[in-house]
Short mmCIF file of C-alpha atoms in Angstrom, two decimals:
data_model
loop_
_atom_site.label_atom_id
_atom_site.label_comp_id
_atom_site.label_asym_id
_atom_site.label_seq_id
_atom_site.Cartn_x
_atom_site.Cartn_y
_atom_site.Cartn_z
CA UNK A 161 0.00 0.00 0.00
CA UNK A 162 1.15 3.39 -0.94
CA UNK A 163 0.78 6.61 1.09
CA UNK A 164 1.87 9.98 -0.75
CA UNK A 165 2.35 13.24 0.72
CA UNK A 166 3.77 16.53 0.47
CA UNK A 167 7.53 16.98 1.51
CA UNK A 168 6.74 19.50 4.09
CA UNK A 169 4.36 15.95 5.47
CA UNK A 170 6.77 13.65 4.82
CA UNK A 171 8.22 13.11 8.30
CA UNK A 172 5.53 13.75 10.57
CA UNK A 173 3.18 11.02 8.68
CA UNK A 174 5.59 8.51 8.64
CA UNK A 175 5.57 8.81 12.12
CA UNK A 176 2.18 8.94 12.66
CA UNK A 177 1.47 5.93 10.84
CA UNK A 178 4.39 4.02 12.46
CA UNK A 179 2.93 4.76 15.74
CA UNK A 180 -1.01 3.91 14.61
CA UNK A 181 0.54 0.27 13.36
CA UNK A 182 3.11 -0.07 16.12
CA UNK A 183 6.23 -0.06 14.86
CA UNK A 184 8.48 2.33 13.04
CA UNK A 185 9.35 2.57 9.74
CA UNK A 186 12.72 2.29 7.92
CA UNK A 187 14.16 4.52 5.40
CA UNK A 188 14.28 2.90 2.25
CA UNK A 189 15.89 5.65 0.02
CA UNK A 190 15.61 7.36 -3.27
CA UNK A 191 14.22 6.29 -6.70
CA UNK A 192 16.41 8.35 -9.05
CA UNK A 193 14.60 7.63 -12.10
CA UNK A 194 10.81 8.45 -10.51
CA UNK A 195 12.40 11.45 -8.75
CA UNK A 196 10.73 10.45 -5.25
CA UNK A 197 12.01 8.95 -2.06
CA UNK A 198 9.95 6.65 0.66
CA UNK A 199 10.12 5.02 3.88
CA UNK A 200 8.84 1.87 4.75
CA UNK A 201 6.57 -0.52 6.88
CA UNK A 202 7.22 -4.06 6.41
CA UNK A 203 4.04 -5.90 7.90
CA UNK A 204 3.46 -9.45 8.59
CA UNK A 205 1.83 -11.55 5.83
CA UNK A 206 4.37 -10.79 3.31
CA UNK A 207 3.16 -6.85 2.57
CA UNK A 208 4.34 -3.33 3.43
CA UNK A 209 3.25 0.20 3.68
CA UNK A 210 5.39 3.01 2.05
CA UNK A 211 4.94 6.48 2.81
CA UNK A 212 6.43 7.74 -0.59
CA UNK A 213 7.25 12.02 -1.32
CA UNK A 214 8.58 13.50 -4.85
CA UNK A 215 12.09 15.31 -4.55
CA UNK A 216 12.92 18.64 -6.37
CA UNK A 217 14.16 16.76 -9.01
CA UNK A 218 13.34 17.10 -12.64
CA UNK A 219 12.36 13.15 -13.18
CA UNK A 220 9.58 13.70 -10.42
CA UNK A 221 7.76 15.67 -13.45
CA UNK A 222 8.70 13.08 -15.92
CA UNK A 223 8.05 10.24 -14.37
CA UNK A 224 4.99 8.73 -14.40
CA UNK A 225 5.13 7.58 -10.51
CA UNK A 226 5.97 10.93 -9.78
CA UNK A 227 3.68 12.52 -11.32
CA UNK A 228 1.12 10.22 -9.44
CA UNK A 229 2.78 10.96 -6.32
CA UNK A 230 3.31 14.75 -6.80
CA UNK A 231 -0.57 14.72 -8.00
CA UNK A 232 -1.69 13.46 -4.31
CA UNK A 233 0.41 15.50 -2.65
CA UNK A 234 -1.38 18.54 -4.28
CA UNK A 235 -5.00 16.99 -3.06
CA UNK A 236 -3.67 16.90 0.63
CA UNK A 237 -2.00 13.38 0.68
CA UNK A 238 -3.18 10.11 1.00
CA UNK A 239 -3.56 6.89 -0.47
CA UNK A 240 -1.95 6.75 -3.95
CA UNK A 241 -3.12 3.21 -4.48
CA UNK A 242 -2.11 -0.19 -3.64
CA UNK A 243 0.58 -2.10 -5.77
CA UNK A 244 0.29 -6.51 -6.29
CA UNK A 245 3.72 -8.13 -6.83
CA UNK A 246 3.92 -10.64 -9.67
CA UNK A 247 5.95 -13.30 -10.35
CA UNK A 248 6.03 -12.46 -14.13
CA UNK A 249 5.36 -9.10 -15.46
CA UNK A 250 5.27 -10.33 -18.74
CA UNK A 251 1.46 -11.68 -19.16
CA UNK A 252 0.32 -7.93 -17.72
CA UNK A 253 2.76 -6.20 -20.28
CA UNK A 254 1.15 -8.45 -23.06
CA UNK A 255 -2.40 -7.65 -21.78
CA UNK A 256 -1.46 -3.52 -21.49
CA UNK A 257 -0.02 -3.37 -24.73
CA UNK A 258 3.76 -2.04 -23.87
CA UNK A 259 6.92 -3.05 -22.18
CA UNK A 260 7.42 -2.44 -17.81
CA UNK A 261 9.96 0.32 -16.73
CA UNK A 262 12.86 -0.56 -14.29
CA UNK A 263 13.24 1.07 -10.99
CA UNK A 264 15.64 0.80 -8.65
CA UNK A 265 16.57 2.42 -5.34
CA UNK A 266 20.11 2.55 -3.33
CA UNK A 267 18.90 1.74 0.18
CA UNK A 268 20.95 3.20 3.13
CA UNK A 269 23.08 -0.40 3.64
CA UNK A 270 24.34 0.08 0.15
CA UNK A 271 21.98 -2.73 -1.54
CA UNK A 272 20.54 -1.83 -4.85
CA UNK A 273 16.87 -3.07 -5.18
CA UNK A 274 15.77 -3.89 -8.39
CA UNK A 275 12.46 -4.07 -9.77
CA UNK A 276 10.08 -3.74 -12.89
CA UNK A 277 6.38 -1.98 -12.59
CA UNK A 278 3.96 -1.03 -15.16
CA UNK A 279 0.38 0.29 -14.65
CA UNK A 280 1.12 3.92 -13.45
CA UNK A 281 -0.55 5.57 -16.63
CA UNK A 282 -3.96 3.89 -16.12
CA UNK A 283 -3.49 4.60 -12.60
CA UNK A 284 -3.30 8.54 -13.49
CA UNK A 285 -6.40 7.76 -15.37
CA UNK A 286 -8.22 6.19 -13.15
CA UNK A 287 -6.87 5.90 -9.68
CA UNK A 288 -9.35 3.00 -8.36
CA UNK A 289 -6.25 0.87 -9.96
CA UNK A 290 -3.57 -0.78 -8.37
CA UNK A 291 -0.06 -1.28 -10.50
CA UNK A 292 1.92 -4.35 -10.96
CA UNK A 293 5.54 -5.23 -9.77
CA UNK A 294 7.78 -7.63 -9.83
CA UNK A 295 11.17 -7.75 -8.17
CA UNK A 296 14.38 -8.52 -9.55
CA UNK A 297 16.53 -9.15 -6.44
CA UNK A 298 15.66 -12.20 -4.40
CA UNK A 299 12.84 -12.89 -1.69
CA UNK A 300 15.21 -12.27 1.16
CA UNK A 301 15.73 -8.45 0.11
CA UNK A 302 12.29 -7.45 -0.67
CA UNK A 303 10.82 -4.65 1.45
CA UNK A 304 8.28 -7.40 2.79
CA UNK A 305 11.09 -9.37 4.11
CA UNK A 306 11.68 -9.20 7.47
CA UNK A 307 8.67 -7.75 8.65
CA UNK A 308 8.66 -5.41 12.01
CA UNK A 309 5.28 -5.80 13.12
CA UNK A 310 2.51 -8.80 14.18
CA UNK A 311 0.51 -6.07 12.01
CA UNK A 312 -1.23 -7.24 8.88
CA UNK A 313 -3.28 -5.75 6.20
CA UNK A 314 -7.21 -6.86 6.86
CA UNK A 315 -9.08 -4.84 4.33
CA UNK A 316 -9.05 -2.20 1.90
CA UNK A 317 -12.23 -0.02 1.22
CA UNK A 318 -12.00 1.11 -2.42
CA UNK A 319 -14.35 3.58 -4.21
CA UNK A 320 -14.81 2.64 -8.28
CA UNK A 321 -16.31 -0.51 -9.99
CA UNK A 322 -15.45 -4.26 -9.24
CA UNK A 323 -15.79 -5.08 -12.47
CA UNK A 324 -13.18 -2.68 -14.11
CA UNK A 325 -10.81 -3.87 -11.52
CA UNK A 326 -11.39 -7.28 -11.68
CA UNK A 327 -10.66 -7.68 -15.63
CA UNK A 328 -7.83 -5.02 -15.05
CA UNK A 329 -6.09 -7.93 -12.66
CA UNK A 330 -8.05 -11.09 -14.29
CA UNK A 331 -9.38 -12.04 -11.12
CA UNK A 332 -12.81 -12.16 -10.05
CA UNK A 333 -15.01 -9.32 -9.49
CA UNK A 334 -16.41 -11.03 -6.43
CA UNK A 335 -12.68 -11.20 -4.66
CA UNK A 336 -10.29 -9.60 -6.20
CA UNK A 337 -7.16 -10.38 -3.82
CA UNK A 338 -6.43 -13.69 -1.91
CA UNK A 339 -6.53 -12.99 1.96
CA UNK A 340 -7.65 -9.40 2.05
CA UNK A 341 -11.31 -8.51 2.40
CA UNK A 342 -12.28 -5.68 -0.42
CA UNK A 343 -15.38 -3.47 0.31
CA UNK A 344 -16.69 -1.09 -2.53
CA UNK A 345 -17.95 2.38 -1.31
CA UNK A 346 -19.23 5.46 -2.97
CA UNK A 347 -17.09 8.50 -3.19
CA UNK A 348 -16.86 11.42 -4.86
CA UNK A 349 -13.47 10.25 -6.56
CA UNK A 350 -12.65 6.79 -7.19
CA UNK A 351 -9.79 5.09 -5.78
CA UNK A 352 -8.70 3.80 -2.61
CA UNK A 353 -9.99 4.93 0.29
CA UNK A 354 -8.54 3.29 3.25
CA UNK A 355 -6.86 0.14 4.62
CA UNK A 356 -7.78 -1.55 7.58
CA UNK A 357 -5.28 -3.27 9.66
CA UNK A 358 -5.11 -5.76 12.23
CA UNK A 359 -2.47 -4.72 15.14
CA UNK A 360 -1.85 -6.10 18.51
CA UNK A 361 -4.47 -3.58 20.25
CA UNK A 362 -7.22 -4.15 17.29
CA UNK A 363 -8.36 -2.79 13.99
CA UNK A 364 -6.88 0.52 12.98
CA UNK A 365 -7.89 2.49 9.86
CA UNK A 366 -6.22 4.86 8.13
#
């Protein structure tokens, strides 16, 4: 799950949110070629929050993940959207029509993490979306490794149409992800809304 704010935000809702889900984050770096930087949550159940912000750079205007990021920012901050990891990013690039771009980050113990996304155009169109991801460094090095919480993702409340999003990720409309309750709500603007999670002391959503 992805959380963008303002850089002016940046440091105060990281630690908000660490505190609301019991544990603090870690700072995973910069993502030269997006222009944006994040720190991050890994959770139990194999998933993490990052609490992502655009730096004055000139690829945050470029990019299309910072563009998405810099775009919520404007509108307050909040969720940007949530992301599924893939084993093969190939069958999603063959169903969107064009190739994934590479990322990468440095994180602060000097490991490059590798990874290919695609999806962040029709999630500027249409932000009840999630992107795609796969990872190009082993399981051990992912951000979910490791995680630094009991905390796990319960539900997500998302405003848009099951049926867009289902043929979108070629799952059914009826549940769309494996282990994680979806509710569909009205809202002014689609996309998500918020994300329930199970802690130690009970639900908390943000």
């Amino acid at each position: 799950m992805s959380y963008a704010v303002a850089r002016d935000s940046f440091v105060s809702t990281v630690q908000w949110i660490g505190s609301a889900l019991g544990a603090g984050f870690v700072d995973g770096g910069v993502h030269p070629r997006f222009g944006t930087r994040n720190f991050i949550l890994p959770l139990s159940g194999g998933t993490y929050v990052e609490v992502v912000t655009t730096l004055d750079h000139p690829a945050a205007d470029r990019a299309p993940f910072g563009q998405a990021v810099a775009r919520r920012a404007a509108e307050g901050g909040g969720w940007l959207g949530w992301v599924v990891s893939v084993d093969d990013i190939a069958p999603v690039e063959a169903r969107l029509g064009r190739t994934s771009a590479e990322g990468h980050r440095v994180r602060p113990d000097g490991f490059d993490l590798r990874w290919k996304q695609i999806g962040l155009l029709e999630l500027l169109e249409d932000p009840q979306l999630p992107y795609f991801l796969q990872w190009l460094v082993p399981i051990e090095e992912r951000p979910s490794a490791d995680p630094r919480t009991s905390t796990t993702i319960h539900g997500v409340s998302i405003a848009g149409d099951a049926a867009s999003i289902a043929e979108f990720l070629g799952e059914p409309a009826d549940h769309p992800l494996d282990q994680i309750e979806v509710t569909w709500v009205e809202d002014e603007e689609p996309g998500l809304v918020s994300v329930e999670f199970a802690t130690a002391h009970g639900p908390v959503t943000i």
